[in-house]
Short mmCIF file of C-alpha atoms (C1' of nucleotides) in Angstrom, two decimals:
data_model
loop_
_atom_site.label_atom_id
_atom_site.label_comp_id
_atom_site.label_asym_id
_atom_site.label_seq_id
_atom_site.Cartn_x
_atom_site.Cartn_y
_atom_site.Cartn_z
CA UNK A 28 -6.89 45.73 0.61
CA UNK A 29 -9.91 45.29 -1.28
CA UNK A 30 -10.09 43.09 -4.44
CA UNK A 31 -12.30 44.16 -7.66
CA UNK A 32 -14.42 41.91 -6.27
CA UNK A 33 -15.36 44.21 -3.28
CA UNK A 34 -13.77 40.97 -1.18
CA UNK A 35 -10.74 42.29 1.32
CA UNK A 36 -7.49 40.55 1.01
CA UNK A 37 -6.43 39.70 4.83
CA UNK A 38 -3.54 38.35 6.87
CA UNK A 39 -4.03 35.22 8.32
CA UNK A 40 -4.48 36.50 12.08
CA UNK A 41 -7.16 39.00 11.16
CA UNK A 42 -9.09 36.13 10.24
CA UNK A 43 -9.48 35.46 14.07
CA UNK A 44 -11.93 38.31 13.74
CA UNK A 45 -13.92 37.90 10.62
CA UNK A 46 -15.86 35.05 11.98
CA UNK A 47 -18.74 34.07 8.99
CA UNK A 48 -17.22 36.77 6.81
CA UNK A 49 -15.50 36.36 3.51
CA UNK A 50 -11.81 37.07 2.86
CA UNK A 51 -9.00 36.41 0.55
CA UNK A 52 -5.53 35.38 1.75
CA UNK A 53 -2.09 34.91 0.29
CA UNK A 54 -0.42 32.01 2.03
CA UNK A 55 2.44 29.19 2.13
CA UNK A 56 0.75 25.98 1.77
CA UNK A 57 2.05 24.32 4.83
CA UNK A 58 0.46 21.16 4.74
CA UNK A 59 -1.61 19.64 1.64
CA UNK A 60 -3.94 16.46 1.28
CA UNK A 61 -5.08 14.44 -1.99
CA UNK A 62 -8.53 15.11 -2.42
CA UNK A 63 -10.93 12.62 -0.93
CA UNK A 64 -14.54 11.43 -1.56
CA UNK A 65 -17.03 13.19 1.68
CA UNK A 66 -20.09 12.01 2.60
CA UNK A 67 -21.36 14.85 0.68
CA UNK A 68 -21.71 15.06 -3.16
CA UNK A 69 -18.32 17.03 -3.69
CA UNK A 70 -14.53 16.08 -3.45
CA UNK A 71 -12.62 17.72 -0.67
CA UNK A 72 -8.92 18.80 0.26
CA UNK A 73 -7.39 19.85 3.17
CA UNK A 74 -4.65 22.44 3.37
CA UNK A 75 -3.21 24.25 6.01
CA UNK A 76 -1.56 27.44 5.14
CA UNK A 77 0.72 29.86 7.35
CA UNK A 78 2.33 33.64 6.47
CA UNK A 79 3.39 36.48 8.26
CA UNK A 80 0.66 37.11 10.60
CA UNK A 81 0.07 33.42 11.71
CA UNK A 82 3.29 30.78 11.07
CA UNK A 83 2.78 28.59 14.30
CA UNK A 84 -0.10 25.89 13.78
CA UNK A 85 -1.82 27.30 10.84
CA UNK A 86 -4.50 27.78 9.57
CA UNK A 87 -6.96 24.94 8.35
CA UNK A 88 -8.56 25.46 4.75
CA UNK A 89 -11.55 22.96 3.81
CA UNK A 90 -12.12 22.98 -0.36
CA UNK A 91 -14.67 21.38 -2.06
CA UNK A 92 -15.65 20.54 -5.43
CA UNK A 93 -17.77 18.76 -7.40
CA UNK A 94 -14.70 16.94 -9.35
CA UNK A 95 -11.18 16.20 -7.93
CA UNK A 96 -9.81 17.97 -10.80
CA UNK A 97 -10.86 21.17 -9.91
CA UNK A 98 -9.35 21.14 -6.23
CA UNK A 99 -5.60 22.84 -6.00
CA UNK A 100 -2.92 20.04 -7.79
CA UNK A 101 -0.57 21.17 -5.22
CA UNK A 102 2.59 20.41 -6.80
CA UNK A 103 4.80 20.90 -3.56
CA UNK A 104 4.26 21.63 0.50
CA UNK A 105 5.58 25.55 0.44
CA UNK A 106 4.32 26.89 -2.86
CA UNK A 107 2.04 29.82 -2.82
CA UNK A 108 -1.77 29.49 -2.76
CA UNK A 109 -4.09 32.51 -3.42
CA UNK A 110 -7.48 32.08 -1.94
CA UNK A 111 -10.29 34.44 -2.95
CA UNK A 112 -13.33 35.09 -1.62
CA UNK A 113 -13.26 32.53 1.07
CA UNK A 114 -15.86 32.02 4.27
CA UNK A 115 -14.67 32.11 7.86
CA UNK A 116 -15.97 29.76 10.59
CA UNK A 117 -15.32 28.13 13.53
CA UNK A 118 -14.75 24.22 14.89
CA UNK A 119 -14.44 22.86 17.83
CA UNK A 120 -12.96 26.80 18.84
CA UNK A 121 -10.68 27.11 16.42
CA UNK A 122 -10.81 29.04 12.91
CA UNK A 123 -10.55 27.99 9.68
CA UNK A 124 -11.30 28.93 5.99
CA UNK A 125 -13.83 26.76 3.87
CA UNK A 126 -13.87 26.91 0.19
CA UNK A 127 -16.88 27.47 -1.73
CA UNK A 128 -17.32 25.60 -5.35
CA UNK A 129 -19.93 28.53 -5.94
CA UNK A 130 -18.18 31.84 -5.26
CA UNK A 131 -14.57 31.29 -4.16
CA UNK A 132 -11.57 31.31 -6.41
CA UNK A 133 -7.74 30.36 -6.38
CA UNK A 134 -4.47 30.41 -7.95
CA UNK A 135 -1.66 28.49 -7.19
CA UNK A 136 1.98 29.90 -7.49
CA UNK A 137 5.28 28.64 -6.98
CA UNK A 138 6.54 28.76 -3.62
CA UNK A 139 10.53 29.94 -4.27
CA UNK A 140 11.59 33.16 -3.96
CA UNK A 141 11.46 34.72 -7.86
CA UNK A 142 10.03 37.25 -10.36
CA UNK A 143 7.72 34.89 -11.86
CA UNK A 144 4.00 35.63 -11.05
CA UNK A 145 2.46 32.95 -13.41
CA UNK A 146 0.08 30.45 -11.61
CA UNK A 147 0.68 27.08 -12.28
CA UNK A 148 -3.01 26.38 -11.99
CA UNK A 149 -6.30 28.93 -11.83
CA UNK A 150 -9.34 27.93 -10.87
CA UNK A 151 -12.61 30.05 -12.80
CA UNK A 152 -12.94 33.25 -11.90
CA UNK A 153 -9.81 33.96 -9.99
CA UNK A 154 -8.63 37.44 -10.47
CA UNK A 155 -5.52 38.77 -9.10
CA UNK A 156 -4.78 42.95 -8.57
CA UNK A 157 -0.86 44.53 -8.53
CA UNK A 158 -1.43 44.76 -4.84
CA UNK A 159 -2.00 40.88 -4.72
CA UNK A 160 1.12 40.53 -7.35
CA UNK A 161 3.01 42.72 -4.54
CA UNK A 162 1.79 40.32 -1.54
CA UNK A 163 2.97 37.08 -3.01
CA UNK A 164 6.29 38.40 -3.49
CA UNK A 165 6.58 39.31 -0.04
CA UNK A 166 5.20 36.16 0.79
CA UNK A 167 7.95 34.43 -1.23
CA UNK A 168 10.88 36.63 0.47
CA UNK A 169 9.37 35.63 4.04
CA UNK A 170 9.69 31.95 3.26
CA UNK A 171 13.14 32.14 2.35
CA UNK A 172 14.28 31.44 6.30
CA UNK A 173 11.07 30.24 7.30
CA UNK A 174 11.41 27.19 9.51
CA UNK A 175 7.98 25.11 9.85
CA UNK A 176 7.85 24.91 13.62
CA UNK A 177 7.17 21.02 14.41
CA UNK A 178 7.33 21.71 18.20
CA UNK A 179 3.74 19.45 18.01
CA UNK A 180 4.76 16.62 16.09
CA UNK A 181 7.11 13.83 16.83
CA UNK A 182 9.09 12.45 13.76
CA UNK A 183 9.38 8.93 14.40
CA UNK A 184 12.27 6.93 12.93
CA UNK A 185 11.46 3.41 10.85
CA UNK A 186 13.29 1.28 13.77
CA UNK A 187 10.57 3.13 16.94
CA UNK A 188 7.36 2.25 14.96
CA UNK A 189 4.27 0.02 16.40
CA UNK A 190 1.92 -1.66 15.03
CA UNK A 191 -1.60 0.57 14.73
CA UNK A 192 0.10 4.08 15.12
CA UNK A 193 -0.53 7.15 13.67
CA UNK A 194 3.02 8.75 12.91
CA UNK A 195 4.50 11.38 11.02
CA UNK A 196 7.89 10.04 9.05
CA UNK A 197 10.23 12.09 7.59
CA UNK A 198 11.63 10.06 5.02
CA UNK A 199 13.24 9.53 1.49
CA UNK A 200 11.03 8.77 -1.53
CA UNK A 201 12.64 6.15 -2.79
CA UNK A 202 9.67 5.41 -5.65
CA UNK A 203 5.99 5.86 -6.63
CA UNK A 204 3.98 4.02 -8.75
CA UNK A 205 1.25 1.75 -9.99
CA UNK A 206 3.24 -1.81 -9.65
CA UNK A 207 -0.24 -3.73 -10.71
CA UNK A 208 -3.83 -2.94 -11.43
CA UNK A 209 -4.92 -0.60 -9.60
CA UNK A 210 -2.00 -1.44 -6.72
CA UNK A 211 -0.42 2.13 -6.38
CA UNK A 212 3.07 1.98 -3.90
CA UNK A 213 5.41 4.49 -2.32
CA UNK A 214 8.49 3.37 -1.65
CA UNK A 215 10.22 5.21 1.51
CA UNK A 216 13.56 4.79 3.75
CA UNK A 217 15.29 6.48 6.42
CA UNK A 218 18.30 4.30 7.00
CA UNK A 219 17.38 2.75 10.15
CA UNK A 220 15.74 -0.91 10.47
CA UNK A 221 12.02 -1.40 11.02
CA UNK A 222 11.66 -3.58 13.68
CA UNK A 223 10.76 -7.70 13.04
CA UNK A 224 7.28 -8.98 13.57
CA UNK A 225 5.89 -11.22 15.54
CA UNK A 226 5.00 -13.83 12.69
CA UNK A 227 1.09 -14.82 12.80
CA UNK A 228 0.31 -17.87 10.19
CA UNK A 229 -0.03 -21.48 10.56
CA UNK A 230 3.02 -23.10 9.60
CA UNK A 231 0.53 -25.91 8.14
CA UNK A 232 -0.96 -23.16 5.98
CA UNK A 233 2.12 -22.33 4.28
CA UNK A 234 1.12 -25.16 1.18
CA UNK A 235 -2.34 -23.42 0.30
CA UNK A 236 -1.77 -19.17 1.94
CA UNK A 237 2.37 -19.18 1.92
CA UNK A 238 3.56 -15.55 3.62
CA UNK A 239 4.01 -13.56 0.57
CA UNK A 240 7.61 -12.28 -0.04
CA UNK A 241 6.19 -8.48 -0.83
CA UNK A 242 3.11 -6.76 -0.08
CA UNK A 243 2.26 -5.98 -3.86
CA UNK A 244 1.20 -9.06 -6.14
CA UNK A 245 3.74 -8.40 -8.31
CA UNK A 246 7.68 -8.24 -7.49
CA UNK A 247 9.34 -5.13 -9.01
CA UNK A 248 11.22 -5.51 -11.59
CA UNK A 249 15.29 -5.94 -10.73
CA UNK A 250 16.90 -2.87 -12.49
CA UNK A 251 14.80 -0.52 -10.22
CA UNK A 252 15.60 -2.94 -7.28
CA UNK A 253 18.86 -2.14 -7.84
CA UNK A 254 18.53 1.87 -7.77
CA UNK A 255 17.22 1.00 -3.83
CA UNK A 256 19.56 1.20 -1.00
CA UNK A 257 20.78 -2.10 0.71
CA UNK A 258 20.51 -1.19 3.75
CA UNK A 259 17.71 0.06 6.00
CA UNK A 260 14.09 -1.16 5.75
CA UNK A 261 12.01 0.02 2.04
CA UNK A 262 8.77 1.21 3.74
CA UNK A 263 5.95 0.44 0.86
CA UNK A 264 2.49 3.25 1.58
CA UNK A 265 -0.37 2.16 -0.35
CA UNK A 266 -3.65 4.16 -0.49
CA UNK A 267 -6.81 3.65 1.60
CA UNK A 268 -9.78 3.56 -0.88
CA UNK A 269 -11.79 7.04 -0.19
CA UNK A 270 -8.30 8.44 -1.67
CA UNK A 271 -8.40 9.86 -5.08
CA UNK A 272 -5.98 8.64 -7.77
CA UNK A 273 -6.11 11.54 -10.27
CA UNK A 274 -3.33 13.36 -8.06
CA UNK A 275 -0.89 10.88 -8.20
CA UNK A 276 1.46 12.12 -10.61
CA UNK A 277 1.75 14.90 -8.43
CA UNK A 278 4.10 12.56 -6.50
CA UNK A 279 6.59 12.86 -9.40
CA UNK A 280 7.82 16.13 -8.01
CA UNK A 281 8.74 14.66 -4.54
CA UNK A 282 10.73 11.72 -6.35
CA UNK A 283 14.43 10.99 -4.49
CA UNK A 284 13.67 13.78 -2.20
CA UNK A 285 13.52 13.62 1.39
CA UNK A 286 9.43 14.86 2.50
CA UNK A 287 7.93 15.00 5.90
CA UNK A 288 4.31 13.09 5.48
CA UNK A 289 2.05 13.85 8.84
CA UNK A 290 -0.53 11.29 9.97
CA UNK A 291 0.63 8.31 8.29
CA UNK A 292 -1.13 5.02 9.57
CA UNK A 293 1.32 2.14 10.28
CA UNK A 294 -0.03 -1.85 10.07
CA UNK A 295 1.18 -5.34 9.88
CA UNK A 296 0.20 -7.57 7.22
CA UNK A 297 2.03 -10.94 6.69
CA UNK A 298 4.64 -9.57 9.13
CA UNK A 299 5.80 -7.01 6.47
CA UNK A 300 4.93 -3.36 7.15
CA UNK A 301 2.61 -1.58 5.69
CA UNK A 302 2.13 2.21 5.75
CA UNK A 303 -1.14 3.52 4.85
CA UNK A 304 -2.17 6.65 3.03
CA UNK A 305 -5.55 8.04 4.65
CA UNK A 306 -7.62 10.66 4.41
CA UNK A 307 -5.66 12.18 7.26
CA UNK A 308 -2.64 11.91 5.94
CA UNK A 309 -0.75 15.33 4.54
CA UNK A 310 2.57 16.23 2.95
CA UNK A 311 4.19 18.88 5.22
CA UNK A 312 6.30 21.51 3.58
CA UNK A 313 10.02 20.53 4.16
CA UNK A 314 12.79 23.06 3.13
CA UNK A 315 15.58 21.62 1.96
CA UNK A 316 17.61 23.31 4.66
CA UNK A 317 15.81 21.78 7.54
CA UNK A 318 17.58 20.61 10.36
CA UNK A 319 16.08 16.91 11.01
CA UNK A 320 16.18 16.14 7.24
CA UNK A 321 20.05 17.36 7.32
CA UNK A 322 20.27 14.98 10.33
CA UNK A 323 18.77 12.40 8.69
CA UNK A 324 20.41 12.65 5.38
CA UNK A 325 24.08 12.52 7.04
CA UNK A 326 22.83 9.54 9.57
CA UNK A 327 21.43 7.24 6.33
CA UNK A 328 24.90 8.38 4.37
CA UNK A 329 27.57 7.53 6.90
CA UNK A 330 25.46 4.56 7.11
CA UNK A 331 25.71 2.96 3.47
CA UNK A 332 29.62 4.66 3.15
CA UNK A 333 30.58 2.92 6.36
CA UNK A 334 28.55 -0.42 6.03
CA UNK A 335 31.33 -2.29 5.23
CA UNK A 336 33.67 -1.07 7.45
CA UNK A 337 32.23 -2.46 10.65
CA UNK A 338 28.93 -3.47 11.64
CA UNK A 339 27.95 0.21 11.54
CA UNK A 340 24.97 0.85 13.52
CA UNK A 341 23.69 -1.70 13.82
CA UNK A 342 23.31 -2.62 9.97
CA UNK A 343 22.70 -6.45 10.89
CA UNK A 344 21.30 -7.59 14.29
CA UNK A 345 23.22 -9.75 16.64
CA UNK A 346 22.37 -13.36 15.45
CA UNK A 347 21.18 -16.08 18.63
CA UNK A 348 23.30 -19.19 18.77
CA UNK A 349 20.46 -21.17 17.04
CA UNK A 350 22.65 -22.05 14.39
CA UNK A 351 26.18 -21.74 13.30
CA UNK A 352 27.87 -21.17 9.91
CA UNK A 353 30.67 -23.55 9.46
CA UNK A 354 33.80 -23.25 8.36
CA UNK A 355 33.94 -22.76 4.32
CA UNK A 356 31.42 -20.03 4.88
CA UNK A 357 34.29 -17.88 7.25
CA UNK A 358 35.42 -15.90 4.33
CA UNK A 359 31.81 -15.17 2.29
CA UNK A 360 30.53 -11.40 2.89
CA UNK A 361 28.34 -10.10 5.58
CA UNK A 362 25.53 -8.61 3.65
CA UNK A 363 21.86 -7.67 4.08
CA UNK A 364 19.22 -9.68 1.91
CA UNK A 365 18.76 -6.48 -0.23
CA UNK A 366 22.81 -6.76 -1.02
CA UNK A 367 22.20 -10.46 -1.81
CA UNK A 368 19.58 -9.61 -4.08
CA UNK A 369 20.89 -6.75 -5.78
CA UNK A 370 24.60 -8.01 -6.24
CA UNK A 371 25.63 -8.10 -9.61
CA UNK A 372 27.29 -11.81 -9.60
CA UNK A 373 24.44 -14.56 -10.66
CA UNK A 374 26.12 -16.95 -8.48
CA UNK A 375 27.86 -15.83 -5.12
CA UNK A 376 28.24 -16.87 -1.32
CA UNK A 377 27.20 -14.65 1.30
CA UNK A 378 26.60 -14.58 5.03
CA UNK A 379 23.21 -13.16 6.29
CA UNK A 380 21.92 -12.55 9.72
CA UNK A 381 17.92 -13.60 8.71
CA UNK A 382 14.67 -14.77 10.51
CA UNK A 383 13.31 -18.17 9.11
CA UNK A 384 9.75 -16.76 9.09
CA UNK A 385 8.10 -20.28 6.85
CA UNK A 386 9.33 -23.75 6.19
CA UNK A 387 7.44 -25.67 3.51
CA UNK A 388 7.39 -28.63 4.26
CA UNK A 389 7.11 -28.07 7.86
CA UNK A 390 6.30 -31.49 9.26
CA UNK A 391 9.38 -33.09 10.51
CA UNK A 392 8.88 -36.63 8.71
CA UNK A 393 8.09 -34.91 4.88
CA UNK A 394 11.55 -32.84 4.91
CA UNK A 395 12.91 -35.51 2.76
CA UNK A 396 11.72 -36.62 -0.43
CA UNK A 397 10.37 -40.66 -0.09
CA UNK A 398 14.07 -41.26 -1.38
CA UNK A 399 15.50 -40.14 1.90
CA UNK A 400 16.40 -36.77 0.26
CA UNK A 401 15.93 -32.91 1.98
CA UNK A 402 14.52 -31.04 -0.10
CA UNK A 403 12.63 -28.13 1.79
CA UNK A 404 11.64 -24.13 1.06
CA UNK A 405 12.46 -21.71 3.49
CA UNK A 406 11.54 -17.89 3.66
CA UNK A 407 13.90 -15.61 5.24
CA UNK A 408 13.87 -12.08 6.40
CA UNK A 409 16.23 -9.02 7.07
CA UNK A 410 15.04 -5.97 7.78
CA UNK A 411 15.61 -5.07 3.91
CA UNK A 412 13.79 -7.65 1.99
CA UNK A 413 12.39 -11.09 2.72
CA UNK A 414 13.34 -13.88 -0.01
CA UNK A 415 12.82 -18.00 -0.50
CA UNK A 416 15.71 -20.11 0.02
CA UNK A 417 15.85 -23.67 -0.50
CA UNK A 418 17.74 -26.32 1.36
CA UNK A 419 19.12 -29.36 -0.67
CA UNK A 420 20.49 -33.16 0.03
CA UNK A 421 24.09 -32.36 1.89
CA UNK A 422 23.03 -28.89 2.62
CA UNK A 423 19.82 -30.43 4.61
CA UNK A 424 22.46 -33.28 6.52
CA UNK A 425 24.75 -30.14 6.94
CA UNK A 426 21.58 -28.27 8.44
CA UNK A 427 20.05 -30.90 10.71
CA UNK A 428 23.17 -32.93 11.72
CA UNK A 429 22.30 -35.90 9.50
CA UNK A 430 18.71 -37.81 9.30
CA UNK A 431 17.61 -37.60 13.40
CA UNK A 432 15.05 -39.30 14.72
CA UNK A 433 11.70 -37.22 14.07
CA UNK A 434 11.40 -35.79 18.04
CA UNK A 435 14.73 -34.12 17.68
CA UNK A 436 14.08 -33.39 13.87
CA UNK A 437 11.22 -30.98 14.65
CA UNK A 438 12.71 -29.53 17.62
CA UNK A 439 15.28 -28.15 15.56
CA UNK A 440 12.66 -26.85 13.00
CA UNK A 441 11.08 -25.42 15.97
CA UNK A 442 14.05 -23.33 17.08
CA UNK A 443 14.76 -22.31 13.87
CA UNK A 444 11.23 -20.82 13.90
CA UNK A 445 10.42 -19.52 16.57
CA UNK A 446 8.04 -21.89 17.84
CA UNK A 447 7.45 -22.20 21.19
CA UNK A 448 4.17 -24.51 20.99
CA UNK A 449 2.06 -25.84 19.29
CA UNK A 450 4.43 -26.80 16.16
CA UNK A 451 2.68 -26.45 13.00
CA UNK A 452 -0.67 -25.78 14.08
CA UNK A 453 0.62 -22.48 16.34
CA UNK A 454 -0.86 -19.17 15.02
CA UNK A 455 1.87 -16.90 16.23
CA UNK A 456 5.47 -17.64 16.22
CA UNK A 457 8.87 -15.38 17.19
CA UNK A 458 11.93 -16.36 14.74
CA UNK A 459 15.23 -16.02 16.22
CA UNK A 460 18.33 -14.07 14.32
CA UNK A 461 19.97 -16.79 12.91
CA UNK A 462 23.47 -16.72 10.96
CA UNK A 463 22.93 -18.61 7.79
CA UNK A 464 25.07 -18.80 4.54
CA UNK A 465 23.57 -18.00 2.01
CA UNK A 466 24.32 -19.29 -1.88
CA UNK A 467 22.91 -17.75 -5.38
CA UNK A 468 22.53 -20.35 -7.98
CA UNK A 469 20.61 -20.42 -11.40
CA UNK A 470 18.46 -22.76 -13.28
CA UNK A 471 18.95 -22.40 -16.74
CA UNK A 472 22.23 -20.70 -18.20
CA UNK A 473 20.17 -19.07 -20.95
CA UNK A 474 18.34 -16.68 -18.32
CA UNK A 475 20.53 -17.19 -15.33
CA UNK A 476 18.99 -13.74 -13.78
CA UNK A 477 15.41 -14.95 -14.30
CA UNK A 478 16.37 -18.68 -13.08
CA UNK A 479 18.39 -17.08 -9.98
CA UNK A 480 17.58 -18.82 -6.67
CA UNK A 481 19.15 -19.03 -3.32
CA UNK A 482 20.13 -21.79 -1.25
CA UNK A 483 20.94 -21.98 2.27
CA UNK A 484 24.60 -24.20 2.65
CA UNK A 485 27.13 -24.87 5.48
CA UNK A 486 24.59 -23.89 8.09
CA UNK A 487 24.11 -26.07 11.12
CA UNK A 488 21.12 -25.85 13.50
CA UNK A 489 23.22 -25.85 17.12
CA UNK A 490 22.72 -29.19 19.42
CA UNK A 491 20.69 -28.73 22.37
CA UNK A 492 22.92 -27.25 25.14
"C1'" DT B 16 -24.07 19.27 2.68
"C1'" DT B 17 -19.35 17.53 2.90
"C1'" DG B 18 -14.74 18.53 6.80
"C1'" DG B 19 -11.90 20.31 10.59
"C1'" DG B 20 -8.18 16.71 15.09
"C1'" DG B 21 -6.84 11.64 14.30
#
DNA sequence: TTGGGG
């Protein structure tokens, strides 16, 4: 069907055979990028955009502009993009559509099913006919049952990542926002525990580089702490830097919902995880009705509504027998960190199953003050948060068994962390699951939420075997 | 021109 332009609107698979034509399509946006910086002079997104004619893989679109704010502000994966006037090569043997700043035009439409044929955003010069008016409403009744087929991509659940992968998540936004200058987070969960880290930093760094407790420089603030689940590990994405910001709000209309991101890079830093937003990475369209995110959703639900019922899969990990909790800690709750955190008494008693990833001090022979008193900072890690907890006087006697001699002093310490050798000056260390009870306390009963610490009590590091 | 897979 020919446009007033003269241009022929096409399905998708005749585009196999328009090579270095130009075209206009009506399509689902399938997969969407933020626009990115090139190597060029002009912005560029990525989309890739299915209908009728072509639903498998896709179709790749490349769009450039001079400014990011003229590129499509896809609002959600699935809406409706018109794309006029568009050239058609070839890469690497497959087609795609490329997106001229100079003559080609679009309009961008929601993607559910209804009467309304008002674009959300035009760009100049995009002109629509009935006949396009007709094709977007087809479109629209087509995508009611369409399925995305993700027979090429493996979904990969927060407790099977590595270090240095490439995944694709399908996950729960949890959050999404700028938590310091220029320190932009998403907050993401699935239910299921991230796996620990091996922990590399020099114990006898922890005075001047201590392992932070979050990966942004600021802790969030505790009343949205406490809209996060308490279970399962928070995934924080941050941005790589060719990424453009002026998109972000766009995240707004993903909020609470449950997305499928593609290409997401996973690293370690400090031990926590980190997920990183590339260039690469896209937001895949993800009906509400599809069958992992149902999965999902009812795996992470019977999860948190049967978490105190039993140890429900696997909620806390099976502590070592590097310590024990003694006996006026029997009747204190099993809870995650984030449950510690988030609970709404200032001062409680708890039992956690936690890594003891830093000691400060961590030579054996400064653990007590020159009076002859503990007094030592530990930091300890679930899979749901990582927190500072300090050990006290009794609570230290409790800990180590009384004052041993300084051989048998640090080879506790060294259990406790994971180190194998080396002591303090070892760059890489393993910290057993260790039971620990766990107390909140505060500092000043004016602000007893902002003076609330935790201290580690009837905990005993096991004698050697 | 740039990017496209990752």
């Amino acid at each position: 069907m020919a446009s007033r332009s003269g241009i022929k609107r096409v399905p998708i698979k005749d585009v196999l055979s328009l090579l270095s034509q130009r075209v206009s399509v009506v399509a689902v946006i399938l997969e969407y990028s933020f626009p990115k910086t090139t190597r060029g002079t002009d912005y560029c997104c990525v989309l890739r955009i299915v209908d009728q004619s072509h639903h498998e893989t896709g179709m790749a679109v490349n769009l450039f502009a001079l400014t990011a704010d003229k590129l499509p502000h896809v609002a959600e994966a699935g809406d409706v993009i018109h794309l006029c006037n568009v050239s058609v090569r070839t890469f690497d043997g497959e087609y795609n559509l490329v997106y001229s700043k100079a003559f080609s035009s679009f309009a961008l439409y929601q993607g559910k099913d209804s009467d309304d044929l008002v674009p959300y955003q035009v760009s100049s010069k995009y002109q629509r006919t009935n006949a396009d008016g007709i094709c977007i409403h087809e479109l629209r009744k087509w995508r009611v049952n369409f399925q995305p087929n993700d027979g090429r991509h493996e979904f990969r659940l927060f407790k099977e990542i590595k270090e240095g992968d490439h995944v694709n998540l399908a996950c729960k936004i949890l959050h999404f926002g700028e938590v310091a200058k220029d320190e932009w987070f998403i907050y993401v969960w699935d239910g299921t525990n991230a796996p620990p880290n091996t922990i590399r930093s020099k114990l006898e760094d922890e005075m001047n580089c201590p392992l932070p407790l979050q990966l942004e420089s600021l802790a969030l603030p505790r009343d949205l702490y406490c809209t996060f689940p308490t279970v399962g590990s928070i995934l924080r994405i941050t941005f790589d830097g060719s990424i453009d910001k002026s998109h972000f709000h766009l995240l707004d209309n993903v909020k609470l919902k449950w997305i499928k991101l593609v290409n997401m890079r996973l690293e370690v830093h400090a031990g926590l995880w980190r997920g990183l937003f590339t260039p690469f990475t896209k937001f895949r369209y993800t009906p509400a009705e599809d069958n992992l995110i149902l999965t999902r959703k009812r795996f992470s639900d019977e999860r948190i509504s049967r978490r105190f019922e039993i140890n429900y899969l696997g909620c806390v990990p099976v502590p070592s027998t590097v310590t024990v909790v003694t006996v006026d800690c029997h009747c204190a709750p099993h809870v995650t960190l984030m449950e510690a955190l988030t609970n709404n008494q200032v001062t409680a008693k708890f039992k956690c199953v936690v890594r003891v990833v830093a000691a400060l001090p961590c030579q054996p022979e400064m653990l007590r003050s020159p009076a002859g008193i503990y007094r030592m900072q530990l930091t300890l890690e679930d899979a749901t948060a990582r927190i500072h907890a300090y050990v006290f006087a009794k609570d230290g006697e409790t800990l180590f068994g009384g004052y041993p001699d300084t051989d048998s002093l640090s080879k506790k310490l060294n259990k406790l962390l994971g180190v194998t050798e080396g002591g303090a000056t070892s760059d890489k260390r393993h910290p057993p699951w260790v039971s620990v009870c766990l107390e909140s306390y505060y500092l000043n009963k004016d602000d007893t939420w902002g003076t609330r610490h935790f201290r580690v009590s009837s905990t005993k590091v096991a004698e050697e075997a």
